[in-house]
Amino acid sequence: MNRKKLFIVNTGSTFLSRIGGNLLSFVTLPLFVTYYGDSLYGVFILAVGVTVSLALFDFCTKTALVRYTAEYLVDKDKDRYNTARAGSVIISGVLGSVFALFVFAMSFFAETAFSIESENASQALDVFQMAALYTLVFVVARVAQSILEGNQLFY
């Protein structure tokens, strides 16, 4: 694929991805607020915010894997690439597990720590526990995203 076509495909896929995410947020916001109510929607936003914030502490595994994947396309050093990929998977798996356990533990203290009404406490517990699962998936899925970015298939 020539560079011009690659640029158009990458720009288009990024644009569609961002538009799709924004449209999804725009459509689901009223549904979440209606279903959860104001206070539980705040708990939902808090749980997702904690999840995304924790994913920033990835010890640069995402950046390193993008770099090693891109270098592999040039130098074909399979051993170095496999080492980087395996290291990234292990670090992401461990970090994802630790972060998920942290969010899961937060779920038991959410009622008192975040002043959640007692009638919403059980649903808040569920929201935090689902966020814990999402944390694990989110952090580990960044490995696949890094490989795709390194191969210049998707940004």
Short mmCIF file of C-alpha atoms in Angstrom, two decimals:
data_model
loop_
_atom_site.label_atom_id
_atom_site.label_comp_id
_atom_site.label_asym_id
_atom_site.label_seq_id
_atom_site.Cartn_x
_atom_site.Cartn_y
_atom_site.Cartn_z
CA MET A 1 0.00 0.00 0.00
CA ASN A 2 1.50 3.36 -0.95
CA ARG A 3 1.99 6.06 1.67
CA LYS A 4 -0.82 8.27 0.40
CA LYS A 5 -3.38 5.47 0.53
CA LEU A 6 -2.07 4.38 3.96
CA PHE A 7 -2.44 7.94 5.23
CA ILE A 8 -6.01 8.15 3.95
CA VAL A 9 -6.94 4.77 5.45
CA ASN A 10 -5.36 5.62 8.82
CA THR A 11 -6.93 9.07 8.94
CA GLY A 12 -10.32 7.71 7.92
CA SER A 13 -10.26 4.87 10.44
CA THR A 14 -9.21 7.21 13.25
CA PHE A 15 -11.91 9.71 12.29
CA LEU A 16 -14.62 7.04 12.15
CA SER A 17 -13.46 5.57 15.45
CA ARG A 18 -13.61 8.94 17.20
CA ILE A 19 -16.97 9.87 15.65
CA GLY A 20 -18.37 6.45 16.57
CA GLY A 21 -17.18 6.77 20.17
CA ASN A 22 -18.60 10.26 20.49
CA LEU A 23 -21.93 9.24 18.99
CA LEU A 24 -22.11 6.25 21.29
CA SER A 25 -21.47 8.51 24.29
CA PHE A 26 -24.06 10.99 23.08
CA VAL A 27 -26.71 8.26 22.66
CA THR A 28 -25.96 6.34 25.85
CA LEU A 29 -25.69 9.35 28.18
CA PRO A 30 -29.47 9.84 28.53
CA LEU A 31 -29.95 6.08 28.89
CA PHE A 32 -27.38 5.85 31.69
CA VAL A 33 -28.77 8.88 33.53
CA THR A 34 -32.34 7.55 33.20
CA TYR A 35 -31.39 4.04 34.30
CA TYR A 36 -28.93 4.91 37.07
CA GLY A 37 -30.21 8.27 38.21
CA ASP A 38 -27.95 11.23 38.92
CA SER A 39 -26.04 9.82 41.89
CA LEU A 40 -25.41 6.36 40.44
CA TYR A 41 -24.38 7.88 37.13
CA GLY A 42 -21.80 9.85 39.12
CA VAL A 43 -20.58 6.57 40.64
CA PHE A 44 -20.38 5.09 37.14
CA ILE A 45 -18.31 8.05 35.91
CA LEU A 46 -16.07 7.81 38.98
CA ALA A 47 -15.47 4.08 38.45
CA VAL A 48 -14.68 4.52 34.75
CA GLY A 49 -12.48 7.52 35.53
CA VAL A 50 -10.47 5.50 38.03
CA THR A 51 -10.12 2.71 35.47
CA VAL A 52 -8.85 4.99 32.70
CA SER A 53 -6.56 6.86 35.08
CA LEU A 54 -4.97 3.66 36.33
CA ALA A 55 -4.34 2.54 32.75
CA LEU A 56 -2.05 5.54 32.31
CA PHE A 57 0.40 3.88 34.71
CA ASP A 58 1.51 1.26 32.21
CA PHE A 59 5.28 1.81 32.62
CA CYS A 60 5.39 2.80 28.93
CA THR A 61 4.70 -0.77 27.79
CA LYS A 62 2.31 0.53 25.13
CA THR A 63 4.86 2.96 23.70
CA ALA A 64 7.66 0.38 23.82
CA LEU A 65 5.58 -2.26 22.06
CA VAL A 66 4.59 0.19 19.31
CA ARG A 67 8.28 0.98 18.83
CA TYR A 68 9.45 -2.65 18.80
CA THR A 69 6.66 -3.64 16.43
CA ALA A 70 7.60 -0.84 14.03
CA GLU A 71 11.29 -1.78 14.28
CA TYR A 72 10.45 -5.41 13.61
CA LEU A 73 8.90 -4.40 10.30
CA VAL A 74 12.29 -2.99 9.31
CA ASP A 75 14.94 -5.24 10.89
CA LYS A 76 12.97 -8.53 11.21
CA ASP A 77 14.64 -9.27 14.58
CA LYS A 78 12.03 -11.77 15.73
CA ASP A 79 13.72 -12.57 19.06
CA ARG A 80 13.77 -8.94 20.19
CA TYR A 81 10.18 -8.44 19.03
CA ASN A 82 8.96 -11.59 20.80
CA THR A 83 10.75 -10.54 23.99
CA ALA A 84 9.15 -7.08 23.85
CA ARG A 85 5.72 -8.54 23.11
CA ALA A 86 5.96 -11.16 25.88
CA GLY A 87 7.21 -8.57 28.35
CA SER A 88 4.38 -6.23 27.44
CA VAL A 89 1.78 -8.97 27.85
CA ILE A 90 3.19 -9.98 31.25
CA ILE A 91 3.50 -6.43 32.55
CA SER A 92 0.04 -5.50 31.25
CA GLY A 93 -1.47 -8.67 32.73
CA VAL A 94 0.08 -8.04 36.14
CA LEU A 95 -0.80 -4.33 36.12
CA GLY A 96 -4.33 -5.07 34.90
CA SER A 97 -4.80 -7.61 37.67
CA VAL A 98 -3.45 -5.28 40.35
CA PHE A 99 -5.57 -2.38 39.09
CA ALA A 100 -8.66 -4.61 38.87
CA LEU A 101 -8.10 -5.79 42.45
CA PHE A 102 -7.72 -2.16 43.53
CA VAL A 103 -11.01 -1.14 41.91
CA PHE A 104 -12.68 -4.28 43.27
CA ALA A 105 -11.47 -3.42 46.79
CA MET A 106 -12.71 0.15 46.29
CA SER A 107 -16.18 -1.24 45.66
CA PHE A 108 -16.50 -2.34 49.29
CA PHE A 109 -15.60 1.11 50.60
CA ALA A 110 -17.42 3.17 47.96
CA GLU A 111 -20.53 3.78 50.07
CA THR A 112 -18.65 5.51 52.87
CA ALA A 113 -15.78 6.95 50.83
CA PHE A 114 -18.00 8.60 48.24
CA SER A 115 -21.12 9.33 50.34
CA ILE A 116 -23.42 7.04 48.36
CA GLU A 117 -26.99 6.83 49.62
CA SER A 118 -27.79 3.50 51.26
CA GLU A 119 -30.58 2.73 48.75
CA ASN A 120 -28.01 2.93 45.94
CA ALA A 121 -25.23 1.05 47.75
CA SER A 122 -25.83 -2.40 46.22
CA GLN A 123 -26.01 -0.99 42.70
CA ALA A 124 -22.87 1.07 43.34
CA LEU A 125 -21.13 -2.12 44.44
CA ASP A 126 -22.13 -3.76 41.15
CA VAL A 127 -20.92 -0.76 39.16
CA PHE A 128 -17.50 -0.82 40.82
CA GLN A 129 -17.17 -4.58 40.42
CA MET A 130 -17.97 -4.34 36.70
CA ALA A 131 -15.46 -1.49 36.46
CA ALA A 132 -12.88 -3.81 38.03
CA LEU A 133 -13.47 -6.36 35.28
CA TYR A 134 -13.37 -3.61 32.68
CA THR A 135 -10.03 -2.42 34.11
CA LEU A 136 -8.42 -5.80 33.49
CA VAL A 137 -9.78 -6.03 29.95
CA PHE A 138 -8.92 -2.40 29.16
CA VAL A 139 -5.29 -2.63 30.28
CA VAL A 140 -4.61 -5.95 28.55
CA ALA A 141 -6.37 -4.88 25.34
CA ARG A 142 -3.84 -2.07 24.99
CA VAL A 143 -1.29 -4.72 23.96
CA ALA A 144 -3.28 -5.54 20.82
CA GLN A 145 -3.79 -1.84 20.15
CA SER A 146 -0.02 -1.29 20.40
CA ILE A 147 0.71 -4.06 17.91
CA LEU A 148 -1.82 -2.62 15.47
CA GLU A 149 -0.32 0.86 15.84
CA GLY A 150 3.21 -0.48 15.36
CA ASN A 151 2.11 -2.18 12.15
CA GLN A 152 0.52 1.11 11.05
CA LEU A 153 -2.86 -0.57 10.74
CA PHE A 154 -4.80 1.60 13.13
CA TYR A 155 -4.23 4.61 15.34
#
